[in-house]
Amino acid sequence: DIQMTQSPSFVSASVGDRVTITCRASQDIYRWLAWYQQKPGEAPKLLIYASSTLQTGVPSRFSGSGSGTDFTLTISSLQPEDFATYYCQQANVFPRAFGQGTRLEIK
Amino acid sequence: QVQLQESGPGLVRPSETLSLTCSVSGVSINNYYWSWIRQPPGKGLEWLGYIYFSGSSKYNSALGGRVGMSMDTAKNQFSLGLRSVTEADTAVYYCARDNQMGTEYYFDYWGQGALVVVSS
């Protein structure tokens, strides 16, 4: 099975900051990676799929990049509503696998 | 507007079967894949499996063959069964649409989640 590893597990940042989260797959997953945002008590929300394609309605301050085994999620200018936990997920093979999550908190 | 809603018992005894149903509105469950995903309290996400309207399914082998899924197209619902549960199966269980976006499939709509506690 493919293992997904995110870093960091926790990040503290301020409104307006630029933040980058990294996701590494244990084997090549091409570009088949998604990013989800989850707020406390809510279901995850799809932000980005196919490594860099923004889901409809997601603000353009979110961007994704990468291919193969290394991927990044960047938030260009943090807004108060962005403080949440972010998960990557590989869509290349079964079983689908998620990273352990990166918790983004307000500094 | 696509909406999903999980329902089922919130408490299950150890060794028994956990059963949940996902009711879908705003779209027919035909022609889509539908998945179950769970999240233990304070932990990450685990994909359990999917079912397709044709009846085909695929499950996560990490569950040791304890999982089964079914669909009721007349009611626009699909269901999860997890046998021989233990306390480790305590989690929020989500149903989600596994939608083809480009060439691969991603979870684009989710239910709000149902907390199931396994306890005697």
PDB file of C-alpha atoms in Angstrom:
ATOM      1  CA  ASP A   1       0.000   0.000   0.000  1.00  0.00           C
ATOM      2  CA  ILE A   2       1.075   3.583  -0.630  1.00  0.00           C
ATOM      3  CA  GLN A   3       1.951   5.644   2.441  1.00  0.00           C
ATOM      4  CA  MET A   4       1.380   9.397   2.443  1.00  0.00           C
ATOM      5  CA  THR A   5       3.499  11.576   4.739  1.00  0.00           C
ATOM      6  CA  GLN A   6       2.773  15.239   5.348  1.00  0.00           C
ATOM      7  CA  SER A   7       5.063  17.847   6.825  1.00  0.00           C
ATOM      8  CA  PRO A   8       4.901  19.676   9.034  1.00  0.00           C
ATOM      9  CA  SER A   9       2.242  18.089  11.245  1.00  0.00           C
ATOM     10  CA  PHE A  10       1.576  21.451  12.834  1.00  0.00           C
ATOM     11  CA  VAL A  11       2.176  24.997  11.672  1.00  0.00           C
ATOM     12  CA  SER A  12       1.491  28.283  13.402  1.00  0.00           C
ATOM     13  CA  ALA A  13       1.082  31.321  11.174  1.00  0.00           C
ATOM     14  CA  SER A  14      -0.489  34.768  11.027  1.00  0.00           C
ATOM     15  CA  VAL A  15      -3.152  36.272   8.815  1.00  0.00           C
ATOM     16  CA  GLY A  16      -1.485  37.401   5.594  1.00  0.00           C
ATOM     17  CA  ASP A  17       1.351  34.864   5.791  1.00  0.00           C
ATOM     18  CA  ARG A  18       2.301  32.526   2.987  1.00  0.00           C
ATOM     19  CA  VAL A  19       2.203  28.880   4.057  1.00  0.00           C
ATOM     20  CA  THR A  20       3.414  25.751   2.303  1.00  0.00           C
ATOM     21  CA  ILE A  21       2.532  22.185   3.281  1.00  0.00           C
ATOM     22  CA  THR A  22       4.348  19.212   1.831  1.00  0.00           C
ATOM     23  CA  CYS A  23       3.062  15.720   1.046  1.00  0.00           C
ATOM     24  CA  ARG A  24       5.261  12.812   0.064  1.00  0.00           C
ATOM     25  CA  ALA A  25       4.056   9.504  -1.388  1.00  0.00           C
ATOM     26  CA  SER A  26       5.937   6.265  -0.788  1.00  0.00           C
ATOM     27  CA  GLN A  27       5.840   5.537  -4.517  1.00  0.00           C
ATOM     28  CA  ASP A  28       5.114   7.348  -7.771  1.00  0.00           C
ATOM     29  CA  ILE A  29       1.502   8.538  -7.964  1.00  0.00           C
ATOM     30  CA  TYR A  30       2.003  10.701 -11.073  1.00  0.00           C
ATOM     31  CA  ARG A  31      -0.255  13.735 -10.547  1.00  0.00           C
ATOM     32  CA  TRP A  32      -3.100  11.908  -8.860  1.00  0.00           C
ATOM     33  CA  LEU A  33      -3.213  13.778  -5.595  1.00  0.00           C
ATOM     34  CA  ALA A  34      -5.891  15.782  -3.838  1.00  0.00           C
ATOM     35  CA  TRP A  35      -5.879  18.239  -0.960  1.00  0.00           C
ATOM     36  CA  TYR A  36      -8.742  18.582   1.520  1.00  0.00           C
ATOM     37  CA  GLN A  37      -9.488  21.139   4.206  1.00  0.00           C
ATOM     38  CA  GLN A  38     -11.238  20.100   7.400  1.00  0.00           C
ATOM     39  CA  LYS A  39     -12.550  22.413  10.098  1.00  0.00           C
ATOM     40  CA  PRO A  40     -13.505  21.136  13.570  1.00  0.00           C
ATOM     41  CA  GLY A  41     -16.802  19.288  13.557  1.00  0.00           C
ATOM     42  CA  GLU A  42     -17.087  19.378   9.773  1.00  0.00           C
ATOM     43  CA  ALA A  43     -16.494  16.991   6.914  1.00  0.00           C
ATOM     44  CA  PRO A  44     -13.394  17.446   4.757  1.00  0.00           C
ATOM     45  CA  LYS A  45     -13.771  19.734   1.760  1.00  0.00           C
ATOM     46  CA  LEU A  46     -12.050  19.097  -1.561  1.00  0.00           C
ATOM     47  CA  LEU A  47      -9.732  21.988  -2.427  1.00  0.00           C
ATOM     48  CA  ILE A  48      -7.451  20.713  -5.169  1.00  0.00           C
ATOM     49  CA  TYR A  49      -7.349  17.596  -7.335  1.00  0.00           C
ATOM     50  CA  ALA A  50      -4.942  16.231  -9.903  1.00  0.00           C
ATOM     51  CA  SER A  51      -2.166  17.959  -7.962  1.00  0.00           C
ATOM     52  CA  SER A  52      -2.932  21.494  -9.149  1.00  0.00           C
ATOM     53  CA  THR A  53      -6.546  21.858 -10.326  1.00  0.00           C
ATOM     54  CA  LEU A  54      -8.611  24.080  -8.083  1.00  0.00           C
ATOM     55  CA  GLN A  55     -12.069  22.727  -7.229  1.00  0.00           C
ATOM     56  CA  THR A  56     -14.923  25.028  -8.233  1.00  0.00           C
ATOM     57  CA  GLY A  57     -15.455  27.795  -5.695  1.00  0.00           C
ATOM     58  CA  VAL A  58     -12.085  27.469  -3.960  1.00  0.00           C
ATOM     59  CA  PRO A  59     -10.267  30.806  -3.620  1.00  0.00           C
ATOM     60  CA  SER A  60      -7.276  31.382  -5.871  1.00  0.00           C
ATOM     61  CA  ARG A  61      -4.968  31.940  -2.885  1.00  0.00           C
ATOM     62  CA  PHE A  62      -4.838  28.137  -2.705  1.00  0.00           C
ATOM     63  CA  SER A  63      -2.514  26.407  -5.133  1.00  0.00           C
ATOM     64  CA  GLY A  64      -1.007  22.981  -5.538  1.00  0.00           C
ATOM     65  CA  SER A  65       1.964  21.573  -7.368  1.00  0.00           C
ATOM     66  CA  GLY A  66       4.063  18.483  -7.745  1.00  0.00           C
ATOM     67  CA  SER A  67       4.217  15.124  -9.443  1.00  0.00           C
ATOM     68  CA  GLY A  68       5.696  11.716  -8.808  1.00  0.00           C
ATOM     69  CA  THR A  69       6.236  11.496  -5.061  1.00  0.00           C
ATOM     70  CA  ASP A  70       6.502  15.125  -3.881  1.00  0.00           C
ATOM     71  CA  PHE A  71       3.652  17.590  -3.698  1.00  0.00           C
ATOM     72  CA  THR A  72       2.938  20.951  -2.089  1.00  0.00           C
ATOM     73  CA  LEU A  73      -0.087  22.951  -1.065  1.00  0.00           C
ATOM     74  CA  THR A  74       0.478  26.699  -0.815  1.00  0.00           C
ATOM     75  CA  ILE A  75      -1.792  29.319   0.664  1.00  0.00           C
ATOM     76  CA  SER A  76      -0.503  32.633  -0.619  1.00  0.00           C
ATOM     77  CA  SER A  77      -2.031  34.981   1.964  1.00  0.00           C
ATOM     78  CA  LEU A  78      -3.702  33.354   4.951  1.00  0.00           C
ATOM     79  CA  GLN A  79      -7.226  34.426   5.797  1.00  0.00           C
ATOM     80  CA  PRO A  80      -8.940  33.803   9.149  1.00  0.00           C
ATOM     81  CA  GLU A  81     -11.153  31.113   7.610  1.00  0.00           C
ATOM     82  CA  ASP A  82      -8.114  29.125   6.430  1.00  0.00           C
ATOM     83  CA  PHE A  83      -7.125  27.959   9.893  1.00  0.00           C
ATOM     84  CA  ALA A  84      -7.984  24.276   9.725  1.00  0.00           C
ATOM     85  CA  THR A  85      -6.427  20.854   9.194  1.00  0.00           C
ATOM     86  CA  TYR A  86      -5.280  19.912   5.699  1.00  0.00           C
ATOM     87  CA  TYR A  87      -5.000  16.393   4.289  1.00  0.00           C
ATOM     88  CA  CYS A  88      -3.454  15.081   1.105  1.00  0.00           C
ATOM     89  CA  GLN A  89      -4.850  11.938  -0.544  1.00  0.00           C
ATOM     90  CA  GLN A  90      -3.512   9.769  -3.327  1.00  0.00           C
ATOM     91  CA  ALA A  91      -5.929   8.718  -6.060  1.00  0.00           C
ATOM     92  CA  ASN A  92      -3.585   6.565  -8.114  1.00  0.00           C
ATOM     93  CA  VAL A  93      -4.195   3.117  -6.649  1.00  0.00           C
ATOM     94  CA  PHE A  94      -6.329   1.268  -4.129  1.00  0.00           C
ATOM     95  CA  PRO A  95      -6.554   1.505  -1.231  1.00  0.00           C
ATOM     96  CA  ARG A  96      -6.971   5.268  -1.334  1.00  0.00           C
ATOM     97  CA  ALA A  97      -4.703   6.749   1.329  1.00  0.00           C
ATOM     98  CA  PHE A  98      -4.593  10.037   3.175  1.00  0.00           C
ATOM     99  CA  GLY A  99      -1.728  11.833   4.831  1.00  0.00           C
ATOM    100  CA  GLN A 100      -1.827  12.191   8.600  1.00  0.00           C
ATOM    101  CA  GLY A 101      -2.869  15.841   8.364  1.00  0.00           C
ATOM    102  CA  THR A 102      -1.317  19.248   8.931  1.00  0.00           C
ATOM    103  CA  ARG A 103      -2.951  21.433  11.530  1.00  0.00           C
ATOM    104  CA  LEU A 104      -2.725  25.138  10.695  1.00  0.00           C
ATOM    105  CA  GLU A 105      -3.240  27.408  13.677  1.00  0.00           C
ATOM    106  CA  ILE A 106      -3.222  31.135  14.279  1.00  0.00           C
ATOM    107  CA  LYS A 107      -0.010  32.516  15.756  1.00  0.00           C
TER     108      LYS A 107
ATOM    109  CA  GLN B   1     -27.423  20.557  -4.917  1.00  0.00           C
ATOM    110  CA  VAL B   2     -25.867  17.250  -3.969  1.00  0.00           C
ATOM    111  CA  GLN B   3     -26.360  16.289  -0.323  1.00  0.00           C
ATOM    112  CA  LEU B   4     -25.417  13.193   1.622  1.00  0.00           C
ATOM    113  CA  GLN B   5     -26.662  12.216   5.071  1.00  0.00           C
ATOM    114  CA  GLU B   6     -25.461   9.331   7.206  1.00  0.00           C
ATOM    115  CA  SER B   7     -27.815   7.558   9.592  1.00  0.00           C
ATOM    116  CA  GLY B   8     -27.618   4.627  11.965  1.00  0.00           C
ATOM    117  CA  PRO B   9     -27.001   3.641  15.581  1.00  0.00           C
ATOM    118  CA  GLY B  10     -24.533   5.763  17.472  1.00  0.00           C
ATOM    119  CA  LEU B  11     -23.596   2.933  19.840  1.00  0.00           C
ATOM    120  CA  VAL B  12     -22.599  -0.597  18.890  1.00  0.00           C
ATOM    121  CA  ARG B  13     -21.532  -3.411  21.213  1.00  0.00           C
ATOM    122  CA  PRO B  14     -18.156  -5.103  20.700  1.00  0.00           C
ATOM    123  CA  SER B  15     -18.278  -8.133  18.366  1.00  0.00           C
ATOM    124  CA  GLU B  16     -21.515  -6.911  16.769  1.00  0.00           C
ATOM    125  CA  THR B  17     -22.074  -5.371  13.335  1.00  0.00           C
ATOM    126  CA  LEU B  18     -21.952  -1.652  12.673  1.00  0.00           C
ATOM    127  CA  SER B  19     -24.545  -0.611  10.097  1.00  0.00           C
ATOM    128  CA  LEU B  20     -24.880   2.812   8.508  1.00  0.00           C
ATOM    129  CA  THR B  21     -26.904   4.167   5.619  1.00  0.00           C
ATOM    130  CA  CYS B  22     -26.139   7.165   3.426  1.00  0.00           C
ATOM    131  CA  SER B  23     -29.105   8.933   1.881  1.00  0.00           C
ATOM    132  CA  VAL B  24     -28.290  10.915  -1.230  1.00  0.00           C
ATOM    133  CA  SER B  25     -30.310  13.822  -2.605  1.00  0.00           C
ATOM    134  CA  GLY B  26     -29.811  16.113  -5.571  1.00  0.00           C
ATOM    135  CA  VAL B  27     -28.358  13.394  -7.798  1.00  0.00           C
ATOM    136  CA  SER B  28     -29.113   9.796  -8.695  1.00  0.00           C
ATOM    137  CA  ILE B  29     -26.713   7.294  -7.170  1.00  0.00           C
ATOM    138  CA  ASN B  30     -26.667   5.578 -10.541  1.00  0.00           C
ATOM    139  CA  ASN B  31     -23.533   6.148 -12.568  1.00  0.00           C
ATOM    140  CA  TYR B  32     -21.384   7.181  -9.631  1.00  0.00           C
ATOM    141  CA  TYR B  33     -19.018   5.511  -7.220  1.00  0.00           C
ATOM    142  CA  TRP B  34     -19.786   5.978  -3.526  1.00  0.00           C
ATOM    143  CA  SER B  35     -17.293   5.576  -0.698  1.00  0.00           C
ATOM    144  CA  TRP B  36     -17.172   5.284   3.054  1.00  0.00           C
ATOM    145  CA  ILE B  37     -14.372   6.986   4.981  1.00  0.00           C
ATOM    146  CA  ARG B  38     -13.851   7.055   8.733  1.00  0.00           C
ATOM    147  CA  GLN B  39     -11.982   9.208  11.221  1.00  0.00           C
ATOM    148  CA  PRO B  40     -11.244   8.050  14.777  1.00  0.00           C
ATOM    149  CA  PRO B  41     -11.542  10.864  17.320  1.00  0.00           C
ATOM    150  CA  GLY B  42      -8.592  13.227  16.981  1.00  0.00           C
ATOM    151  CA  LYS B  43      -6.999  11.180  14.206  1.00  0.00           C
ATOM    152  CA  GLY B  44      -6.725  11.059  10.432  1.00  0.00           C
ATOM    153  CA  LEU B  45      -8.871   9.725   7.621  1.00  0.00           C
ATOM    154  CA  GLU B  46      -9.151   6.100   6.497  1.00  0.00           C
ATOM    155  CA  TRP B  47     -10.861   5.017   3.277  1.00  0.00           C
ATOM    156  CA  LEU B  48     -12.995   1.914   3.854  1.00  0.00           C
ATOM    157  CA  GLY B  49     -14.187   1.114   0.360  1.00  0.00           C
ATOM    158  CA  TYR B  50     -16.517   2.002  -2.481  1.00  0.00           C
ATOM    159  CA  ILE B  51     -19.573   0.625  -4.186  1.00  0.00           C
ATOM    160  CA  TYR B  52     -20.789   1.281  -7.714  1.00  0.00           C
ATOM    161  CA  PHE B  53     -24.393   1.249  -8.904  1.00  0.00           C
ATOM    162  CA  SER B  54     -23.672  -1.903 -10.915  1.00  0.00           C
ATOM    163  CA  GLY B  55     -22.997  -3.630  -7.620  1.00  0.00           C
ATOM    164  CA  SER B  56     -19.247  -3.805  -7.978  1.00  0.00           C
ATOM    165  CA  SER B  57     -17.242  -2.874  -4.902  1.00  0.00           C
ATOM    166  CA  LYS B  58     -13.726  -2.633  -3.560  1.00  0.00           C
ATOM    167  CA  TYR B  59     -12.711  -2.636   0.084  1.00  0.00           C
ATOM    168  CA  ASN B  60      -9.651  -1.690   2.072  1.00  0.00           C
ATOM    169  CA  SER B  61      -7.885  -4.919   2.990  1.00  0.00           C
ATOM    170  CA  ALA B  62      -6.741  -3.301   6.248  1.00  0.00           C
ATOM    171  CA  LEU B  63     -10.225  -4.061   7.563  1.00  0.00           C
ATOM    172  CA  GLY B  64      -9.531  -7.786   7.334  1.00  0.00           C
ATOM    173  CA  GLY B  65     -12.568  -8.713   5.269  1.00  0.00           C
ATOM    174  CA  ARG B  66     -15.022  -7.355   7.854  1.00  0.00           C
ATOM    175  CA  VAL B  67     -16.613  -4.747   5.584  1.00  0.00           C
ATOM    176  CA  GLY B  68     -19.508  -4.972   3.159  1.00  0.00           C
ATOM    177  CA  MET B  69     -21.442  -2.395   1.168  1.00  0.00           C
ATOM    178  CA  SER B  70     -24.734  -2.391  -0.678  1.00  0.00           C
ATOM    179  CA  MET B  71     -26.974  -0.033  -2.629  1.00  0.00           C
ATOM    180  CA  ASP B  72     -30.721   0.585  -2.817  1.00  0.00           C
ATOM    181  CA  THR B  73     -31.243   2.503  -6.032  1.00  0.00           C
ATOM    182  CA  ALA B  74     -34.988   2.814  -5.445  1.00  0.00           C
ATOM    183  CA  LYS B  75     -34.329   4.745  -2.225  1.00  0.00           C
ATOM    184  CA  ASN B  76     -31.197   6.477  -3.576  1.00  0.00           C
ATOM    185  CA  GLN B  77     -29.223   5.114  -0.639  1.00  0.00           C
ATOM    186  CA  PHE B  78     -26.159   3.026  -0.022  1.00  0.00           C
ATOM    187  CA  SER B  79     -25.058   1.236   3.120  1.00  0.00           C
ATOM    188  CA  LEU B  80     -22.036   0.114   5.114  1.00  0.00           C
ATOM    189  CA  GLY B  81     -21.722  -2.952   7.282  1.00  0.00           C
ATOM    190  CA  LEU B  82     -18.697  -3.592   9.474  1.00  0.00           C
ATOM    191  CA  ARG B  83     -18.654  -6.921  11.285  1.00  0.00           C
ATOM    192  CA  SER B  84     -17.031  -7.976  14.557  1.00  0.00           C
ATOM    193  CA  VAL B  85     -16.338  -4.445  15.727  1.00  0.00           C
ATOM    194  CA  THR B  86     -13.974  -3.514  18.539  1.00  0.00           C
ATOM    195  CA  GLU B  87     -13.294  -0.255  20.363  1.00  0.00           C
ATOM    196  CA  ALA B  88     -10.764   0.539  17.637  1.00  0.00           C
ATOM    197  CA  ASP B  89     -13.680   0.968  15.221  1.00  0.00           C
ATOM    198  CA  THR B  90     -14.990   3.957  17.170  1.00  0.00           C
ATOM    199  CA  ALA B  91     -14.936   6.819  14.692  1.00  0.00           C
ATOM    200  CA  VAL B  92     -16.878   9.380  12.744  1.00  0.00           C
ATOM    201  CA  TYR B  93     -18.037   7.615   9.591  1.00  0.00           C
ATOM    202  CA  TYR B  94     -18.447   9.683   6.431  1.00  0.00           C
ATOM    203  CA  CYS B  95     -20.085   8.764   3.166  1.00  0.00           C
ATOM    204  CA  ALA B  96     -18.764  10.533   0.083  1.00  0.00           C
ATOM    205  CA  ARG B  97     -19.167  10.654  -3.671  1.00  0.00           C
ATOM    206  CA  ASP B  98     -16.156   9.279  -5.481  1.00  0.00           C
ATOM    207  CA  ASN B  99     -16.363  11.317  -8.647  1.00  0.00           C
ATOM    208  CA  GLN B 100     -14.320  11.153 -11.822  1.00  0.00           C
ATOM    209  CA  MET B 101     -12.575  14.495 -12.215  1.00  0.00           C
ATOM    210  CA  GLY B 102     -10.217  14.417 -15.151  1.00  0.00           C
ATOM    211  CA  THR B 103      -8.930  10.891 -15.385  1.00  0.00           C
ATOM    212  CA  GLU B 104      -9.081   9.907 -11.721  1.00  0.00           C
ATOM    213  CA  TYR B 105     -11.578   9.867  -8.901  1.00  0.00           C
ATOM    214  CA  TYR B 106     -11.825  12.214  -5.947  1.00  0.00           C
ATOM    215  CA  PHE B 107     -14.225  12.740  -3.043  1.00  0.00           C
ATOM    216  CA  ASP B 108     -16.132  15.852  -4.052  1.00  0.00           C
ATOM    217  CA  TYR B 109     -19.227  15.633  -1.826  1.00  0.00           C
ATOM    218  CA  TRP B 110     -19.297  14.382   1.751  1.00  0.00           C
ATOM    219  CA  GLY B 111     -21.934  13.733   4.359  1.00  0.00           C
ATOM    220  CA  GLN B 112     -21.708  15.545   7.679  1.00  0.00           C
ATOM    221  CA  GLY B 113     -20.476  12.384   9.401  1.00  0.00           C
ATOM    222  CA  ALA B 114     -21.937  10.005  11.968  1.00  0.00           C
ATOM    223  CA  LEU B 115     -20.155   9.234  15.227  1.00  0.00           C
ATOM    224  CA  VAL B 116     -20.275   5.547  16.083  1.00  0.00           C
ATOM    225  CA  VAL B 117     -18.991   4.462  19.465  1.00  0.00           C
ATOM    226  CA  VAL B 118     -18.151   0.829  20.102  1.00  0.00           C
ATOM    227  CA  SER B 119     -18.610   0.086  23.775  1.00  0.00           C
ATOM    228  CA  SER B 120     -20.189  -2.467  26.048  1.00  0.00           C
TER     229      SER B 120
END
